[in-house]
Short mmCIF file of C-alpha atoms in Angstrom, two decimals:
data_model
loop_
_atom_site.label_atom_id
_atom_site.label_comp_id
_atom_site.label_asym_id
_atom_site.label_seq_id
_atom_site.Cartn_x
_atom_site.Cartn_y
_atom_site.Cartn_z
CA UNK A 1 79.98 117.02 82.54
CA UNK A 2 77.65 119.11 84.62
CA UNK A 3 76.49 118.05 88.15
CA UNK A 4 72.49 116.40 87.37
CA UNK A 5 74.53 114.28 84.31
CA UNK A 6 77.10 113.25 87.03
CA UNK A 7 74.72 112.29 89.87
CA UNK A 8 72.17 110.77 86.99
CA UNK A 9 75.25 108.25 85.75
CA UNK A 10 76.40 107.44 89.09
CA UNK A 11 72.89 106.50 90.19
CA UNK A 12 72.15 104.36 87.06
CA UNK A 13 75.30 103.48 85.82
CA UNK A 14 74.99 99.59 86.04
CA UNK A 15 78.01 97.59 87.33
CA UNK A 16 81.22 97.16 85.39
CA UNK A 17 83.04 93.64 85.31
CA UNK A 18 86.13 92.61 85.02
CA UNK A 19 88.21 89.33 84.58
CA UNK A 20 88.57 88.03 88.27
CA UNK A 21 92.05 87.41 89.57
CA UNK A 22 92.87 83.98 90.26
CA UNK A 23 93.91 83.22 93.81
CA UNK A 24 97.01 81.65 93.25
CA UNK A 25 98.38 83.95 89.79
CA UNK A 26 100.98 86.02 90.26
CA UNK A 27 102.35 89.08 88.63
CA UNK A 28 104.46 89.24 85.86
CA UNK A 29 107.65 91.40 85.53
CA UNK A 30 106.51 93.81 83.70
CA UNK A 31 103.47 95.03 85.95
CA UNK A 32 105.85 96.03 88.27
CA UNK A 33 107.67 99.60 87.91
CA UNK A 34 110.80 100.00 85.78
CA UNK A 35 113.60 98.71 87.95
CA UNK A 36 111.89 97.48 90.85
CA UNK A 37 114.51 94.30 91.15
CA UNK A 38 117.22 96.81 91.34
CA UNK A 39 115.71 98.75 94.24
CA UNK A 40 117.04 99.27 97.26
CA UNK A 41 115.12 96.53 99.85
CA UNK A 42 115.61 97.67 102.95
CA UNK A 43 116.62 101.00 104.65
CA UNK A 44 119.81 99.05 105.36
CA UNK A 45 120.72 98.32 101.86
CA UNK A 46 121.20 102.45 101.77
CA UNK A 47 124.42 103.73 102.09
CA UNK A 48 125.08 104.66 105.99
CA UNK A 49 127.03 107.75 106.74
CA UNK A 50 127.99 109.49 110.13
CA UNK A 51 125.90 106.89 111.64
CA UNK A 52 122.62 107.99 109.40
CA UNK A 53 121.17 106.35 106.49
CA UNK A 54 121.05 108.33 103.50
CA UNK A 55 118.73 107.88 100.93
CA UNK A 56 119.23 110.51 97.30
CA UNK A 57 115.54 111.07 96.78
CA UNK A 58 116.68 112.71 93.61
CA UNK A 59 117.57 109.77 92.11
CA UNK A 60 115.06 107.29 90.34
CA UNK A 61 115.98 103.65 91.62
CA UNK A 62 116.62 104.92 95.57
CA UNK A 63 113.44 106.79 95.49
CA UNK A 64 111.71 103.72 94.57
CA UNK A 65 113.93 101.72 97.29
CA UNK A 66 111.64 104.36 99.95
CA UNK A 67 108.30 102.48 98.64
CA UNK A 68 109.98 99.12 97.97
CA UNK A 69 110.95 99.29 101.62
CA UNK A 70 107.69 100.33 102.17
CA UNK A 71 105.60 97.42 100.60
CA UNK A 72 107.85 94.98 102.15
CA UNK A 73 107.40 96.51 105.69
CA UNK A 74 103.32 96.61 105.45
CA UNK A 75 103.23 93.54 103.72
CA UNK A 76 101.80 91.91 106.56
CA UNK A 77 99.07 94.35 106.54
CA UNK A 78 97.30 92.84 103.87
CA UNK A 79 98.68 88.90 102.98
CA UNK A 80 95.00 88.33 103.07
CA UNK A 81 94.16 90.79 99.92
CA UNK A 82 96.57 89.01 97.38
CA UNK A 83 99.84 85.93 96.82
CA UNK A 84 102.97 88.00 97.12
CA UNK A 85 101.91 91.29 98.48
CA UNK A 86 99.52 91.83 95.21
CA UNK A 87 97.28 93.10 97.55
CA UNK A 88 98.52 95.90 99.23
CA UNK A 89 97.12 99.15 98.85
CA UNK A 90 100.51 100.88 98.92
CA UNK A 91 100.96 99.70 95.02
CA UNK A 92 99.18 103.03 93.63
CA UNK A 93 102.35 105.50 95.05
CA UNK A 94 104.94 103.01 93.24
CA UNK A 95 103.34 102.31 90.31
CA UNK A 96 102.11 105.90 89.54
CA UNK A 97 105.89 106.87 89.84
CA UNK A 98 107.39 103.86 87.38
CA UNK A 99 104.78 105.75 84.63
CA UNK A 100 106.18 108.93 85.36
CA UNK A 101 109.30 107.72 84.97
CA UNK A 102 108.66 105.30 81.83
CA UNK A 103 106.84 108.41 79.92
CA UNK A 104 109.51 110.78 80.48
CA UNK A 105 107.71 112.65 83.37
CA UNK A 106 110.65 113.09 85.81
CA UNK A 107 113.42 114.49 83.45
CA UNK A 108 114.11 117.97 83.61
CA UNK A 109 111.66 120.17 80.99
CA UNK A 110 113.07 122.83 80.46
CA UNK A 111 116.06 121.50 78.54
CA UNK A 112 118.57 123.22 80.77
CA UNK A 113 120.16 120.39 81.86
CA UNK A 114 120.71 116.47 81.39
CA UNK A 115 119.22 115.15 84.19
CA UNK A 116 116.41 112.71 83.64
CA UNK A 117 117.15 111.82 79.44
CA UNK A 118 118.65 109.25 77.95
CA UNK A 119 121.61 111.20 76.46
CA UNK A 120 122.79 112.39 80.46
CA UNK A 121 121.96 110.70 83.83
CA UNK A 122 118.28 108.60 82.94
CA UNK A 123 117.78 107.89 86.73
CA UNK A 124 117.95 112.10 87.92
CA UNK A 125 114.85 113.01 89.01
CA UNK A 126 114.62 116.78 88.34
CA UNK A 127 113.82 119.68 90.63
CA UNK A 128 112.20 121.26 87.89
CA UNK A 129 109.96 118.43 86.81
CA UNK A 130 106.41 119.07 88.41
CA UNK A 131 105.93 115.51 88.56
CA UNK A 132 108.91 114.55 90.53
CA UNK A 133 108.71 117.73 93.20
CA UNK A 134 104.70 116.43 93.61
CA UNK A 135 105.81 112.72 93.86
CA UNK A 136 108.11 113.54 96.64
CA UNK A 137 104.77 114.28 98.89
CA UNK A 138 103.64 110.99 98.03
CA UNK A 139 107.29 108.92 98.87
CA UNK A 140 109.23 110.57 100.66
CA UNK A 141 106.86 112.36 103.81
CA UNK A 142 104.51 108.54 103.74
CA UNK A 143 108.11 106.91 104.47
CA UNK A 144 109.28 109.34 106.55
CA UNK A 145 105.62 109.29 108.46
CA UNK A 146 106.02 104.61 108.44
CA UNK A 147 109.52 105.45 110.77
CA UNK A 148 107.66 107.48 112.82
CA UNK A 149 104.87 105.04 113.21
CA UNK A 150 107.49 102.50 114.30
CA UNK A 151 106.98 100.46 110.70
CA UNK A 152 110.29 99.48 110.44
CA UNK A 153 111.11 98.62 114.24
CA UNK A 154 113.90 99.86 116.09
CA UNK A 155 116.50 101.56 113.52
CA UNK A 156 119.82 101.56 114.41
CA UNK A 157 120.32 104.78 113.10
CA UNK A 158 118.64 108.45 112.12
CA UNK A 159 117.11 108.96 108.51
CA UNK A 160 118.20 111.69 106.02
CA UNK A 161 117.23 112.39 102.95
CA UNK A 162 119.71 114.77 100.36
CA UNK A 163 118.43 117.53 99.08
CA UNK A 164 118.00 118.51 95.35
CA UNK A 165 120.46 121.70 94.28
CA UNK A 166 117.43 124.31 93.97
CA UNK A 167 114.38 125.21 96.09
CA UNK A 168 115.49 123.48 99.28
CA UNK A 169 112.95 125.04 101.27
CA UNK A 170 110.08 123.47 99.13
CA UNK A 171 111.18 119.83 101.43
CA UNK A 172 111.78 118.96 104.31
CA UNK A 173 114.51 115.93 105.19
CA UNK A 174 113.94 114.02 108.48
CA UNK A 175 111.24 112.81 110.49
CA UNK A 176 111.93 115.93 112.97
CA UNK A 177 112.34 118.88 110.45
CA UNK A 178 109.28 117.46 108.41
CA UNK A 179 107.27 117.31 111.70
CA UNK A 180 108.18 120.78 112.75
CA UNK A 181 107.33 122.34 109.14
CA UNK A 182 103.75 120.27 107.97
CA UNK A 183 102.67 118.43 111.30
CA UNK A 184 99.21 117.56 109.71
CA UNK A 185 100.73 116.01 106.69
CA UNK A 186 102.69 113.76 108.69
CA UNK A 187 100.08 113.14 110.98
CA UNK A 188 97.82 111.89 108.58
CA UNK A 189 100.71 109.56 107.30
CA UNK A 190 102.02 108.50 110.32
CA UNK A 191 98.22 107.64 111.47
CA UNK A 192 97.80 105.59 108.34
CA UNK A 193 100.33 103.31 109.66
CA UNK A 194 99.72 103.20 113.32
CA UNK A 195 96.04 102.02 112.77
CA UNK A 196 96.96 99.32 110.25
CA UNK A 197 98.96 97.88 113.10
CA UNK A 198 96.28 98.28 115.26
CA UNK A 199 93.99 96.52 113.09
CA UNK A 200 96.62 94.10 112.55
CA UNK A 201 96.97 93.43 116.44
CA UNK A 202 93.13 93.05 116.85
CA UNK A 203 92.73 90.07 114.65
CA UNK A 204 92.06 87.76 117.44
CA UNK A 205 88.84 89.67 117.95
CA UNK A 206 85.34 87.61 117.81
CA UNK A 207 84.41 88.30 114.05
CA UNK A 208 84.76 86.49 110.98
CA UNK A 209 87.68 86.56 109.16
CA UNK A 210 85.49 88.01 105.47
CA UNK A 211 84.08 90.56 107.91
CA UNK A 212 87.39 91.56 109.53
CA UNK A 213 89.35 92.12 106.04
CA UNK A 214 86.00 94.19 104.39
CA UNK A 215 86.28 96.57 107.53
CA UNK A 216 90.11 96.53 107.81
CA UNK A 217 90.30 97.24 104.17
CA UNK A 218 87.46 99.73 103.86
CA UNK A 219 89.33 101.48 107.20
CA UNK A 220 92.72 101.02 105.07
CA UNK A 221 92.16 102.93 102.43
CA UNK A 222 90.03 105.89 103.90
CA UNK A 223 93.17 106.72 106.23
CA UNK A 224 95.26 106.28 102.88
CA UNK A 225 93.17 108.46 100.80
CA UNK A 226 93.12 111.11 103.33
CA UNK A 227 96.79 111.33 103.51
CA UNK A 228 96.86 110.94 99.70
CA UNK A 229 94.71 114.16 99.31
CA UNK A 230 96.63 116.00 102.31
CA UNK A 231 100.17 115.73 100.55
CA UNK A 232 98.74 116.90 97.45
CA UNK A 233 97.22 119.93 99.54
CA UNK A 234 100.42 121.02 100.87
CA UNK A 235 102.19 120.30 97.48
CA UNK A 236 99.72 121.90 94.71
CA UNK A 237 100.76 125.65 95.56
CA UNK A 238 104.24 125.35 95.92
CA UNK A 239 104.69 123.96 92.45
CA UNK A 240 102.82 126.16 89.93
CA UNK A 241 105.60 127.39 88.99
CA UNK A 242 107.29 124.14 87.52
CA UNK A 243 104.20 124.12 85.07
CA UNK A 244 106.00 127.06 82.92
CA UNK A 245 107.70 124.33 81.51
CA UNK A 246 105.57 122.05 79.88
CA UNK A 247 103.64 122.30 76.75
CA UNK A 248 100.10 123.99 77.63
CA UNK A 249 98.66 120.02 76.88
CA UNK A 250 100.69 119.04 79.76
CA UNK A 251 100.42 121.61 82.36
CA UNK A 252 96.57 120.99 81.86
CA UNK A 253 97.19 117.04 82.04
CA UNK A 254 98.59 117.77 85.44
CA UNK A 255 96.47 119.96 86.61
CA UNK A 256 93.33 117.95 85.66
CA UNK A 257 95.35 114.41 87.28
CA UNK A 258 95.99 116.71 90.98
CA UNK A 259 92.12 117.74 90.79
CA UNK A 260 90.74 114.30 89.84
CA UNK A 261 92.75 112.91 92.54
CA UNK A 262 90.13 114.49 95.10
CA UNK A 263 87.37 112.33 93.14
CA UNK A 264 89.51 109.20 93.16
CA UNK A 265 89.95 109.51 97.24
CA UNK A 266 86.24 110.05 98.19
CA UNK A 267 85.59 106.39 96.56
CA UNK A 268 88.65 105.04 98.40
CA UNK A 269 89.89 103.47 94.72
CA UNK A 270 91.36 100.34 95.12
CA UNK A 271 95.19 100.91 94.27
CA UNK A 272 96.17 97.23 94.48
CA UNK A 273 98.98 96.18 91.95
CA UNK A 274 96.39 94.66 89.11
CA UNK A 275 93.53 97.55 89.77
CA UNK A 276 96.37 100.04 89.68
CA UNK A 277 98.12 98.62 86.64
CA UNK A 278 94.78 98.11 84.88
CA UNK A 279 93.53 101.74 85.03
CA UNK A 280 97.38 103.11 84.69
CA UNK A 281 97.27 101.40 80.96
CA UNK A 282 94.86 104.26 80.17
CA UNK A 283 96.84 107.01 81.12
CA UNK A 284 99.61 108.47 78.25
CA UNK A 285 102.03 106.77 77.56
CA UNK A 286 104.57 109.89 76.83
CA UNK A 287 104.29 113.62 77.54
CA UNK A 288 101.77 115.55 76.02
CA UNK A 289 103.30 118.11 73.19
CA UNK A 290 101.65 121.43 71.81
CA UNK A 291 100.32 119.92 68.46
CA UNK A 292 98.31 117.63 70.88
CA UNK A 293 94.81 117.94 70.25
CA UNK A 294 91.88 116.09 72.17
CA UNK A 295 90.18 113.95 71.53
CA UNK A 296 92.06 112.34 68.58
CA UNK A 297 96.00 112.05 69.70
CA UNK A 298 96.51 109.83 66.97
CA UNK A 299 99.07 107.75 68.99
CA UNK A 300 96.77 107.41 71.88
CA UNK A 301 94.12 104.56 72.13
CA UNK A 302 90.23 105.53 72.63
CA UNK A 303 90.60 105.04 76.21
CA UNK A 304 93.54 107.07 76.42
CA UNK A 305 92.28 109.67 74.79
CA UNK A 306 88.51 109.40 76.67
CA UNK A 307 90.27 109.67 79.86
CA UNK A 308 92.28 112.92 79.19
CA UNK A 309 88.81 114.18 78.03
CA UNK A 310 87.24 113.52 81.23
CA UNK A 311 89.90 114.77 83.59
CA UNK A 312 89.80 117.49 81.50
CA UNK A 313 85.44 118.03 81.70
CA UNK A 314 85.80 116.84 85.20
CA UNK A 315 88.55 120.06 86.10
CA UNK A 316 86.47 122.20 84.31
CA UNK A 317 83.02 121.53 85.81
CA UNK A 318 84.66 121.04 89.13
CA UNK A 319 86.13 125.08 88.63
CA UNK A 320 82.90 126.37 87.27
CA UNK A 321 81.17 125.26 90.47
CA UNK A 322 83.59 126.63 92.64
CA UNK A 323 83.98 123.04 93.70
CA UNK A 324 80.54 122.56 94.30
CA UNK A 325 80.37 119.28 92.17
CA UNK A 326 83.40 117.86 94.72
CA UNK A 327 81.37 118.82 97.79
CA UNK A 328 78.27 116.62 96.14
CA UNK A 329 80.66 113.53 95.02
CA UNK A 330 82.10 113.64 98.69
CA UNK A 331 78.89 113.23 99.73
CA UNK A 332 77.49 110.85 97.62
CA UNK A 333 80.59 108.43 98.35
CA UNK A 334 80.09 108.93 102.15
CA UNK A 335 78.90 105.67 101.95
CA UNK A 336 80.34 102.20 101.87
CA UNK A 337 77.51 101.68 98.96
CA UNK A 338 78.03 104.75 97.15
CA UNK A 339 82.16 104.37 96.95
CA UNK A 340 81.26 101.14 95.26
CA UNK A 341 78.83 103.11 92.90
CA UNK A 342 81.65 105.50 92.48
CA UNK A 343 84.56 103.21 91.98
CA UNK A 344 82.46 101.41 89.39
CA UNK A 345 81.92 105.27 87.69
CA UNK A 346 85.57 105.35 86.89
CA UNK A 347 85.94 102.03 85.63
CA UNK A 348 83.52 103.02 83.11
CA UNK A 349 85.69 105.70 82.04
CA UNK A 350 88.18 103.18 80.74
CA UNK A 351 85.63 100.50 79.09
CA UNK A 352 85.07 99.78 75.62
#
């Protein structure tokens, strides 16, 4: 995949359909992650101790409370997007984390304990999975960053989050010590959420109500994506580590999903709950072993197995360039025209 066949397809590549959603249909239970109904649904529903509410990231169902509480709270960000919240771009951090946890992603790898499998305590999230430790950029600092932002009103009392057993110093646990350790991370987040109310409080303006939700949405998700991309930053190096303990299939699987996220931000992908649970039905649907061999993982589907082959080309290509061919997406997405181009590239990846 080098960078004239890249810029070639995305010039030419013609438009991709897709079944429109009706207005009025709503979701099933299955497209939403494992759980979801037993969630925690407000920070109040946590257990309160010493007058703080304390939410066990390490554990499965009350991390996903942090984004249920989430997508409830911004849900009046984007009723115009989607019946019953469908719309909201905050779907992508949930729903990426129910497939971690449905495919065996957040258990612990190495075997040395029970924590994560089926056999010991199914919701532990491990400290040694790479998945979890990344995932807890993407829940735990955007929640922490929505209090600060005021997303949840006037709380009547502090935040905390536990920490895991091991590496405590890889996370940080309330607004004030994450602030004081990765201010840019959780000013990013924090910024994501104070201009959604913004735009949220400038309705009334003179424009058209089409106009108003393009631009609020288009706005949306570039603050989202940049966030996205900046807790990834700060998360990549202190994990490589946790890689030692997958298969050499999976480590690369990871490492190809943290790189293509860079690609998926500069189009500002749509991660709605049907885009997000369309495209997530390509990724694999269990951990990737040694005897795995692309392209033909005989329990994968064609578009499974074409999608781990083009994280993988797009990794590589990206590395032989010294990220050269991220610098020239970037810039061809720079656009409002050429993210559409772009997000219309990936779909391809995942057609027939």
């Amino acid at each position: 995949l080098g960078i004239h066949a890249l810029l070639i397809v995305t010039i030419t590549l013609s438009p991709v359909t897709a079944a429109p959603r009706s207005e009025n249909e709503v979701p099933g239970e299955d497209e939403y992650p494992p759980l979801w109904d037993l969630a925690p649904e407000t920070l109040l529903d946590f257990p309160v101790k010493n007058n703080k509410i304390v939410i066990n990231a390490w554990n499965y169902q009350e991390r996903l409370g942090v984004y249920k509480s989430l997508l409830n709270s911004s849900a009046k960000y984007f009723s115009a997007f989607g019946p019953q919240n469908t719309g909201n771009i905050l779907w992508g951090l949930p729903l990426q984390h129910g497939w971690q946890f449905r495919t065996g992603r957040l258990a612990d790898p190495s075997g040395a304990t029970s924590c994560g499998s089926e056999d010991g305590d199914l919701l532990c999230q491990s400290v040694r999975s790479w998945w979890s430790c990344m995932n807890y950029y993407l829940s735990v600092i955007p929640f922490l960053g929505a209090v600060e932002a005021g997303l949840f009103g006037q709380l009547p009392f502090e935040v905390e989050i536990l920490p895991p057993e091991k590496q405590k110093d890889d996370f940080c646990y309330s607004v004030a010590d994450c602030w004081s350790r990765m201010p840019k991370l959780m000013d990013d987040w924090k910024a994501f959420f104070e201009v959604n109310n913004y735009l949220l409080s400038t309705e009334h303006k003179a424009v058209s109500p089409a106009t108003f939700s393009s631009l609020k949405l288009d706005d949306a998700l570039g603050l989202m994506w940049k966030a996205h991309v900046t807790s990834i930053f700060y998360s990549l190096p202190k994990f490589q580590e946790s890689l030692k303990y997958l298969s050499d299939p999976e480590a690369n699987f990871s490492e190809d999903w943290a790189n293509a996220v860079d690609f998926l931000a500069a189009t500002y992908f749509h991660t709605d709950l049907p885009t997000t649970n369309k495209f997530q039905t390509f990724l694999p649907s269990r951990m990737l072993v040694e005897e795995d061999v692309l392209p033909s993982i005989s329990d994968f589907s064609p578009q499974q197995n074409k999608v781990l082959v083009s994280l993988r080309a797009l990794h590589k290509a990206n590395k032989l360039t010294g990220g050269l061919l991220l610098k020239l997406w970037q810039k061809a997405m720079s656009t409002e025209a050429g993210r559409k181009i772009g997000r219309k590239l990936i779909e391809s990846l995942t057609s027939t």
